[in-house]
Amino acid sequence: MEPPTAEAVLRGVYTLYNDPNNAEKEKASKWLEEFQKSIHSWQIADELLQQKHDLNSCTFAAQTMRNKIQNSFHELPEAAHESLRQSLLEHISHITLETKSVIVTQLSLALADLALLMSSWNKPVATLLERFSSNINMMYALIELLTLIPEEVNSRHLRLGANRRKEILIDLEADSTLVSEYLTMCLMNGNESELLRSKILKCFTSWVQINAFKLPEISDSMLIVYCFQLLSNATSSSELHEAATDVLCSLLHCMELNNARGGLDDKLFNGILCLEEAYNISVAQEDLDKSMNFSRLFTVLVECNLTRMVAGSDADTPHYSTKALDLVLNCVGHYDYEVAEITFNMWYRLSEDLYQRNNCPLTAHFKPYVERLIAALYKHSQLDPDHDGLVEEGGSFKDFRFKVSEIIKDVIFIVSSISCFKQMFLILQSANVSWESSEAALFIMQNVARNILPEIMELGERDIPTARFNQLCEESEVVPKVVEAILNLPDNCHIAIRYTSINILGELCDWIDSNPETLQPVLNFLLCALQQKNGLATAAANSLQLICSACKKHMLGHISGLMEIARCLDSFDIQTDSAIGLLKGISIIIGRLPPNQLTPAMQELCSFQVEALSRLTNGEDDGLDGKKGRNDPAFWLDRLASIYRHVSSPDRNNGPNPCTLVIVNNWNVLSRALERYKNNSKVMERIVRCIRYAIRCIGKQAMPILEPLVKQIITIYSGHNHSCLLYLGSILVDEFAHEDGCTQGLLNMLQAFIDPTFVVLQMENGLKNHPDMVDDFFRLATRFIQRAPLQFLQSPLVTPIIQCGLLACTLDHRDANISVMRFFCSLLRQDRDHDLQLIVKSILVTHGEALIMNLLYASVFCLHSYMLSDVAEVFVEIKQHSPHQLQEYVKKAADTLPKKNSGGSVTVTDEQMVQFVANVVNSETSRATTQVLQDFARLYR
């Protein structure tokens, strides 16, 4: 853009905030965005801050300065760093109590980021304290700066690098005493301003979080004492209460991280235990915010002590820190379920630790606590007495009950599912029990029902005392009583009770399979529920699916009833996903029929869907008018796909597959659908998914449709670049590439795919904008390497595909990058015969250096840390071929990386570079190589 003037920027800002014309606003916004990207914005932002024209222009200038330092600091030569520092310090020094907070924050962020980036600025914290600490008018601004500097240390935007970050942290640790003294002084002299006191505590928290303080040195800190005073005082404001909670939680996390035990540890533990009464007062005063703060604090206290709580307990005596669990359970019993929800992750961590240790006496220490937890969750799960209908979908209470389900499944082994089931059953049998209590008890039972059978079966395998064995057997007798009670529910029971009861029957599917005499009455009950409305039919469909999946042998005798359900499926009030699930269950049973019964049953089951699709593909109405439901082709395609996916004949590869006739006969409808909906990517994905399962169902016996299918998808792809067609191509390669006469035709298909694919990917940002295409294309190429390696590697197609893969190495889309890495790994693993070895060695000589160059650049600058394990696999494969070549390539690639960052600090030393190369070459496993890459990437991040 042309060099702008300050006046032009002012006009743009004025238009953005004041012009009533939205089109002009949009135009100004785009212009200002381009301005911020330009090199000229540095100087003009500085000018606008000096002019102080108005609030909007100052805010924009401050934001621009912060944005430039964060994202474009490399634009400034090192010689300009000092003048920028002086300019920002000057702007900061003019801040007054009347300066708007947004400007203060943006300027403070800009200066904080500059302090971290500018390696020539020694001891920035000490500099700021020396310059501003004596000016009482600068107190707010200085505290803001002192808060932001530690917060920005780990900013991903700054890319400080591990070496610079280490330097900074050492400096901050050295200056932490000065900061603590200054904050204490501010607290003592800061009058009664709650805002100031809150900022002081937030600043202290930010320094604790980066582990800057030596914990023994702050054990007597007035700031910590003040936090306990705030939490103990029922009149403390919500903001100060939350800030004090943050301080103590951060200290606890810090101690856990450093395994620091001693004076501060004991003070915090005992001090927090003494806050129980303050929590009770917050409950009595119905101060939900404070109750949630206490819940968070008590939970973090337990998490901080969790390791020693478990490891330090012996067979007879639990560790003293377990008393903190009483505080947490007190919060779980709060009248508002949001307070209880805060504790859930702690219970998960406790259950994981106990499960891994598998120590029954140890686990027994925690059983009473988990029993109290489940009792509290049972109460929280109750609906309001005047609630009509079911739990509202998408509501916060529905989400909470889902989380309750997950946490119960995590912890239930501590108390046993059978025992929990019995306790809830006793509630059901209580005199005058309310409907909401009954429903909540059933809800808890629903979440443990799947574990009942494994626990009963395990009884006979364990050497347990006779009394306990008899007790468990007695408890297991509760299950048939529950089933009987459900099957005999009165007609006038609340709909929520009936709904949850239906779900329990589905969860008891394994138990029903072991008790087949219950199957017929259960099916009768569910069939009746299928004909209900208001969610009951959907629940019944879900339970039927589970029973079909678990009771395959026993359900064969009920196939005629299942087929009748399929015929009447559209008359039931069932959600789409549940209907598909029910078809899955029916299909599983059909798959177990003898061949002479399977074919007609599958044909009939498919016919309901195929006939509807046929009408849509033949008629004028294609079902794409925006109305969802039975006129939508996806509605029928998803059903048909579910059938194809789950009718699994055991004779797939031995003799004629009884599903083949059905699938081949239905092909014409799917072919017409491909042609009719080729302009609609969402429907095309559904069609491809359906075809995929059809081919997987019958394998090589899909040969009659292979040639017309390949021709059709090639034609469609040339005009409509649906990546799902590439995916379908990979399925075809997987199934047919090893068949005589098919390989060349499939290679021709790949060649036809390449040109339109590369046209899209070579556009500006083509790889970034089309990750699905990258994913599916390299999945297809990988299938060729796996199924027909010699023919593929000898073809002229391999070179352009490798070149495309080299460019795609930097793509930070998880699935796409995995496919690219797997392509290279598969390519390098081809050493099964001499010809393949020679080809791979030739490829490595030609492209190996560029591959390592791109992979290392991607690892450092483009990919997320969790994605580097896939990159490491490629390094390992290259090493298998030639460690010497790997060392040479890695050294060359590392030498191209910058040795200094934009702030002038050393990113990587010569010693670190040498060590990195040696570590890559010496790593024996993918896991070790991943760690090496992650450690090296941190030097640049």
Coordinates of N, CA and C in Angstrom, one line a residue, residues 354-493:
L354 N -5.7 -44.8 41.8 CA -6.1 -46.0 42.5 C -6.2 -47.2 41.6
Y355 N -6.7 -47.0 40.4 CA -6.9 -48.1 39.4 C -5.5 -48.6 39.0
Q356 N -4.6 -47.7 38.8 CA -3.3 -48.1 38.3 C -2.5 -48.9 39.4
R357 N -2.7 -48.6 40.7 CA -2.1 -49.3 41.8 C -2.7 -50.6 42.1
N358 N -4.0 -50.8 41.8 CA -4.7 -52.0 42.0 C -4.4 -52.7 43.3
N359 N -4.6 -51.9 44.4 CA -4.3 -52.3 45.7 C -5.6 -52.2 46.5
C360 N -6.2 -53.4 46.8 CA -7.5 -53.4 47.5 C -7.5 -52.7 48.9
P361 N -6.6 -53.0 49.8 CA -6.6 -52.3 51.1 C -6.5 -50.8 50.9
L362 N -5.6 -50.3 49.9 CA -5.5 -48.9 49.7 C -6.8 -48.3 49.2
T363 N -7.4 -49.0 48.2 CA -8.6 -48.5 47.6 C -9.7 -48.4 48.7
A364 N -9.7 -49.3 49.6 CA -10.7 -49.4 50.7 C -10.8 -48.1 51.5
H365 N -9.6 -47.4 51.7 CA -9.6 -46.2 52.4 C -10.5 -45.1 51.8
F366 N -10.6 -45.2 50.5 CA -11.3 -44.1 49.8 C -12.8 -44.5 49.4
K367 N -13.1 -45.7 49.8 CA -14.5 -46.2 49.5 C -15.6 -45.3 50.2
P368 N -15.4 -45.0 51.5 CA -16.5 -44.1 52.1 C -16.6 -42.8 51.4
Y369 N -15.5 -42.2 51.0 CA -15.6 -40.9 50.3 C -16.3 -41.0 49.0
V370 N -16.1 -42.1 48.2 CA -16.8 -42.3 46.9 C -18.2 -42.6 47.2
E371 N -18.6 -43.3 48.2 CA -20.0 -43.6 48.5 C -20.7 -42.3 48.8
R372 N -20.0 -41.4 49.6 CA -20.7 -40.1 49.8 C -20.8 -39.2 48.5
L373 N -19.8 -39.4 47.7 CA -19.8 -38.7 46.4 C -21.0 -39.1 45.6
I374 N -21.2 -40.4 45.5 CA -22.3 -40.9 44.7 C -23.7 -40.5 45.3
A375 N -23.7 -40.5 46.6 CA -25.0 -40.1 47.3 C -25.3 -38.7 46.9
A376 N -24.3 -37.8 46.9 CA -24.5 -36.4 46.6 C -24.9 -36.2 45.1
L377 N -24.2 -37.0 44.3 CA -24.5 -36.9 42.8 C -26.0 -37.4 42.6
Y378 N -26.4 -38.4 43.3 CA -27.8 -38.9 43.2 C -28.7 -37.7 43.5
K379 N -28.5 -36.9 44.5 CA -29.3 -35.8 44.9 C -29.3 -34.7 43.8
H380 N -28.1 -34.4 43.3 CA -28.0 -33.4 42.3 C -28.6 -33.8 41.0
S381 N -28.8 -35.1 40.8 CA -29.3 -35.5 39.5 C -30.8 -35.5 39.5
Q382 N -31.5 -35.1 40.6 CA -32.9 -35.1 40.7 C -33.5 -34.0 39.9
L383 N -34.6 -34.2 39.2 CA -35.3 -33.2 38.5 C -36.2 -32.5 39.5
D384 N -36.7 -31.3 39.1 CA -37.6 -30.6 40.0 C -38.9 -31.3 40.1
P385 N -39.5 -31.3 41.3 CA -40.8 -32.1 41.5 C -41.9 -31.7 40.5
D386 N -41.9 -30.5 40.1 CA -43.0 -30.0 39.2 C -42.5 -30.1 37.7
H387 N -41.4 -30.8 37.4 CA -40.9 -30.8 36.1 C -41.8 -31.8 35.2
D388 N -42.2 -31.3 34.1 CA -42.9 -32.2 33.1 C -42.0 -32.6 32.0
G389 N -42.2 -33.8 31.5 CA -41.4 -34.3 30.4 C -40.0 -34.8 30.8
L390 N -39.1 -34.8 29.8 CA -37.7 -35.3 30.0 C -36.8 -34.2 30.3
V391 N -35.5 -34.5 30.6 CA -34.5 -33.5 30.7 C -34.3 -32.8 29.4
E392 N -34.3 -31.5 29.4 CA -34.2 -30.7 28.2 C -32.9 -30.9 27.4
E393 N -33.0 -31.3 26.2 CA -31.8 -31.5 25.3 C -31.1 -30.2 25.2
G394 N -29.7 -30.2 25.3 CA -28.9 -29.1 25.1 C -28.9 -28.1 26.2
G395 N -29.6 -28.4 27.3 CA -29.6 -27.6 28.5 C -28.4 -27.9 29.4
S396 N -28.1 -26.9 30.3 CA -27.0 -27.1 31.2 C -27.2 -28.3 32.1
F397 N -28.4 -28.6 32.5 CA -28.6 -29.7 33.4 C -28.4 -31.1 32.7
K398 N -28.7 -31.1 31.4 CA -28.5 -32.3 30.6 C -27.0 -32.5 30.5
D399 N -26.2 -31.4 30.3 CA -24.8 -31.5 30.3 C -24.2 -32.0 31.6
F400 N -24.8 -31.5 32.7 CA -24.3 -31.9 34.0 C -24.5 -33.4 34.2
R401 N -25.7 -33.9 33.9 CA -26.0 -35.3 34.1 C -25.0 -36.1 33.2
F402 N -24.7 -35.7 32.1 CA -23.7 -36.4 31.2 C -22.4 -36.5 32.0
K403 N -21.9 -35.4 32.6 CA -20.7 -35.4 33.3 C -20.8 -36.3 34.6
V404 N -22.0 -36.3 35.2 CA -22.2 -37.2 36.3 C -22.0 -38.7 35.9
S405 N -22.6 -39.0 34.7 CA -22.4 -40.3 34.1 C -21.0 -40.7 34.0
E406 N -20.2 -39.8 33.4 CA -18.8 -40.1 33.2 C -18.0 -40.3 34.5
I407 N -18.3 -39.4 35.5 CA -17.5 -39.5 36.7 C -17.9 -40.8 37.5
I408 N -19.2 -41.2 37.5 CA -19.6 -42.4 38.1 C -18.9 -43.6 37.5
K409 N -18.8 -43.6 36.2 CA -18.2 -44.7 35.5 C -16.7 -44.8 35.9
D410 N -16.1 -43.6 36.1 CA -14.7 -43.6 36.5 C -14.4 -44.1 37.9
V411 N -15.3 -43.8 38.9 CA -15.0 -44.1 40.3 C -15.7 -45.4 40.8
I412 N -16.6 -46.0 40.0 CA -17.5 -47.0 40.5 C -16.8 -48.2 41.0
F413 N -15.6 -48.5 40.4 CA -14.8 -49.7 40.8 C -14.4 -49.7 42.3
I414 N -14.4 -48.4 42.8 CA -13.9 -48.3 44.2 C -15.0 -48.8 45.1
V415 N -16.3 -48.7 44.8 CA -17.3 -49.2 45.7 C -18.1 -50.4 45.1
S416 N -17.8 -50.8 43.9 CA -18.5 -51.9 43.1 C -19.8 -51.5 42.6
S417 N -20.1 -51.9 41.4 CA -21.3 -51.5 40.7 C -22.5 -52.2 41.4
I418 N -22.3 -53.5 41.8 CA -23.4 -54.2 42.4 C -23.9 -53.6 43.6
S419 N -22.9 -53.2 44.5 CA -23.2 -52.5 45.7 C -24.0 -51.2 45.5
C420 N -23.5 -50.4 44.5 CA -24.2 -49.1 44.2 C -25.6 -49.4 43.7
F421 N -25.7 -50.4 42.8 CA -27.0 -50.8 42.2 C -28.0 -51.1 43.4
K422 N -27.5 -51.9 44.4 CA -28.3 -52.3 45.5 C -28.8 -51.1 46.3
Q423 N -27.8 -50.1 46.6 CA -28.2 -49.0 47.3 C -29.2 -48.1 46.7
M424 N -29.1 -48.0 45.4 CA -30.1 -47.2 44.6 C -31.5 -48.0 44.6
F425 N -31.4 -49.3 44.6 CA -32.7 -50.1 44.6 C -33.4 -49.9 46.0
L426 N -32.6 -49.8 47.0 CA -33.2 -49.6 48.4 C -33.9 -48.3 48.4
I427 N -33.4 -47.3 47.7 CA -34.1 -46.0 47.6 C -35.4 -46.2 46.9
L428 N -35.4 -46.9 45.8 CA -36.7 -47.2 45.1 C -37.7 -47.8 46.0
Q429 N -37.3 -48.7 46.9 CA -38.2 -49.4 47.8 C -38.6 -48.6 49.0
S430 N -38.1 -47.4 49.2 CA -38.4 -46.6 50.4 C -39.9 -46.3 50.3
A431 N -40.5 -46.1 51.5 CA -41.9 -45.7 51.6 C -42.0 -44.3 51.2
N432 N -43.1 -44.0 50.4 CA -43.4 -42.7 50.0 C -42.3 -42.0 49.2
V433 N -41.5 -42.8 48.5 CA -40.4 -42.2 47.7 C -41.0 -41.3 46.6
S434 N -40.5 -40.1 46.3 CA -41.0 -39.3 45.3 C -40.6 -39.7 43.9
W435 N -41.3 -39.3 42.9 CA -41.0 -39.7 41.5 C -39.6 -39.2 41.1
E436 N -39.2 -38.0 41.6 CA -37.9 -37.4 41.1 C -36.8 -38.2 41.8
S437 N -37.0 -38.7 43.1 CA -36.0 -39.5 43.8 C -35.8 -40.8 43.1
S438 N -36.9 -41.4 42.7 CA -36.9 -42.7 42.0 C -36.2 -42.6 40.7
E439 N -36.5 -41.5 39.9 CA -35.9 -41.3 38.6 C -34.4 -41.1 38.7
A440 N -33.9 -40.3 39.8 CA -32.5 -40.1 40.0 C -31.8 -41.4 40.4
A441 N -32.4 -42.2 41.2 CA -31.8 -43.5 41.5 C -31.7 -44.4 40.3
L442 N -32.7 -44.4 39.5 CA -32.6 -45.2 38.2 C -31.5 -44.7 37.3
F443 N -31.4 -43.4 37.3 CA -30.3 -42.7 36.5 C -28.9 -43.2 37.0
I444 N -28.7 -43.2 38.3 CA -27.4 -43.7 38.8 C -27.3 -45.2 38.4
M445 N -28.3 -46.0 38.6 CA -28.3 -47.4 38.2 C -27.9 -47.6 36.7
Q446 N -28.5 -46.8 35.9 CA -28.2 -46.9 34.5 C -26.7 -46.8 34.2
N447 N -26.0 -46.0 34.9 CA -24.6 -45.7 34.7 C -23.7 -46.8 35.1
V448 N -24.2 -47.7 36.0 CA -23.4 -48.8 36.5 C -23.8 -50.2 36.0
A449 N -25.0 -50.2 35.3 CA -25.6 -51.4 34.9 C -24.7 -52.3 34.0
R450 N -23.9 -51.6 33.1 CA -23.1 -52.4 32.2 C -22.0 -53.2 32.9
N451 N -21.7 -52.8 34.1 CA -20.6 -53.5 34.8 C -21.1 -54.6 35.7
I452 N -22.4 -54.8 35.8 CA -23.0 -55.8 36.7 C -22.5 -57.2 36.3
L453 N -22.7 -57.6 35.1 CA -22.3 -59.0 34.7 C -20.9 -59.3 34.9
P454 N -19.9 -58.4 34.4 CA -18.5 -58.7 34.7 C -18.2 -58.9 36.2
E455 N -18.8 -58.1 37.0 CA -18.5 -58.2 38.5 C -19.1 -59.6 39.0
I456 N -20.3 -60.0 38.5 CA -20.8 -61.2 39.0 C -19.9 -62.4 38.5
M457 N -19.5 -62.3 37.3 CA -18.6 -63.4 36.8 C -17.3 -63.5 37.5
E458 N -16.8 -62.3 37.9 CA -15.5 -62.2 38.5 C -15.6 -62.8 39.9
L459 N -16.7 -62.9 40.5 CA -16.9 -63.5 41.9 C -16.3 -64.9 42.0
G460 N -16.6 -65.7 41.0 CA -16.2 -67.1 41.0 C -14.7 -67.2 40.7
E461 N -14.0 -66.2 40.3 CA -12.6 -66.3 39.9 C -11.7 -65.7 41.0
R462 N -12.3 -65.1 42.1 CA -11.5 -64.6 43.1 C -11.7 -65.4 44.4
D463 N -10.6 -65.4 45.1 CA -10.6 -66.1 46.4 C -11.0 -65.0 47.5
I464 N -12.3 -64.9 47.8 CA -12.8 -63.9 48.7 C -13.5 -64.6 49.9
P465 N -13.5 -64.0 51.1 CA -14.2 -64.6 52.2 C -15.6 -65.0 51.9
T466 N -16.1 -66.1 52.5 CA -17.4 -66.6 52.2 C -18.5 -65.6 52.6
A467 N -18.3 -64.9 53.7 CA -19.3 -63.9 54.0 C -19.5 -62.8 53.0
R468 N -18.3 -62.4 52.5 CA -18.4 -61.3 51.4 C -18.9 -61.9 50.1
F469 N -18.6 -63.2 49.8 CA -19.1 -63.8 48.6 C -20.7 -63.9 48.7
N470 N -21.2 -64.3 49.9 CA -22.6 -64.4 50.0 C -23.3 -63.0 49.9
Q471 N -22.6 -62.0 50.5 CA -23.1 -60.6 50.4 C -23.2 -60.2 49.0
L472 N -22.2 -60.4 48.2 CA -22.2 -60.0 46.8 C -23.2 -60.8 46.0
C473 N -23.3 -62.0 46.3 CA -24.4 -62.8 45.6 C -25.8 -62.3 45.9
E474 N -26.0 -61.9 47.2 CA -27.3 -61.4 47.6 C -27.5 -60.0 46.8
E475 N -26.4 -59.2 46.7 CA -26.6 -58.0 46.0 C -26.9 -58.2 44.5
S476 N -26.3 -59.2 44.0 CA -26.5 -59.5 42.5 C -27.9 -59.9 42.2
E477 N -28.6 -60.4 43.3 CA -30.0 -60.8 43.1 C -30.9 -59.6 42.9
V478 N -30.4 -58.4 43.2 CA -31.2 -57.2 43.0 C -31.6 -57.0 41.6
V479 N -30.7 -57.4 40.6 CA -30.9 -57.1 39.2 C -32.2 -57.6 38.7
P480 N -32.5 -58.9 38.9 CA -33.8 -59.4 38.4 C -35.0 -58.7 39.0
K481 N -34.8 -58.3 40.3 CA -35.9 -57.5 40.9 C -36.1 -56.2 40.2
V482 N -35.0 -55.5 39.8 CA -35.1 -54.2 39.2 C -35.7 -54.4 37.8
V483 N -35.3 -55.5 37.1 CA -35.9 -55.7 35.7 C -37.4 -56.0 35.8
E484 N -37.7 -56.8 36.8 CA -39.2 -57.1 37.0 C -40.0 -55.8 37.3
A485 N -39.4 -55.0 38.2 CA -40.1 -53.7 38.5 C -40.3 -52.8 37.3
I486 N -39.2 -52.8 36.4 CA -39.3 -52.0 35.2 C -40.4 -52.5 34.3
L487 N -40.4 -53.8 34.1 CA -41.4 -54.4 33.2 C -42.8 -54.3 33.7
N488 N -42.9 -54.0 35.0 CA -44.3 -53.8 35.5 C -44.6 -52.4 36.0
L489 N -43.9 -51.4 35.3 CA -44.2 -50.0 35.7 C -45.6 -49.7 35.4
P490 N -46.3 -49.0 36.3 CA -47.7 -48.6 36.1 C -47.8 -47.6 35.0
D491 N -49.0 -47.6 34.3 CA -49.2 -46.7 33.2 C -49.1 -45.3 33.5
N492 N -49.3 -44.9 34.8 CA -49.4 -43.5 35.1 C -48.1 -43.0 35.7
C493 N -47.0 -43.8 35.6 CA -45.7 -43.3 36.2 C -45.2 -42.1 35.3

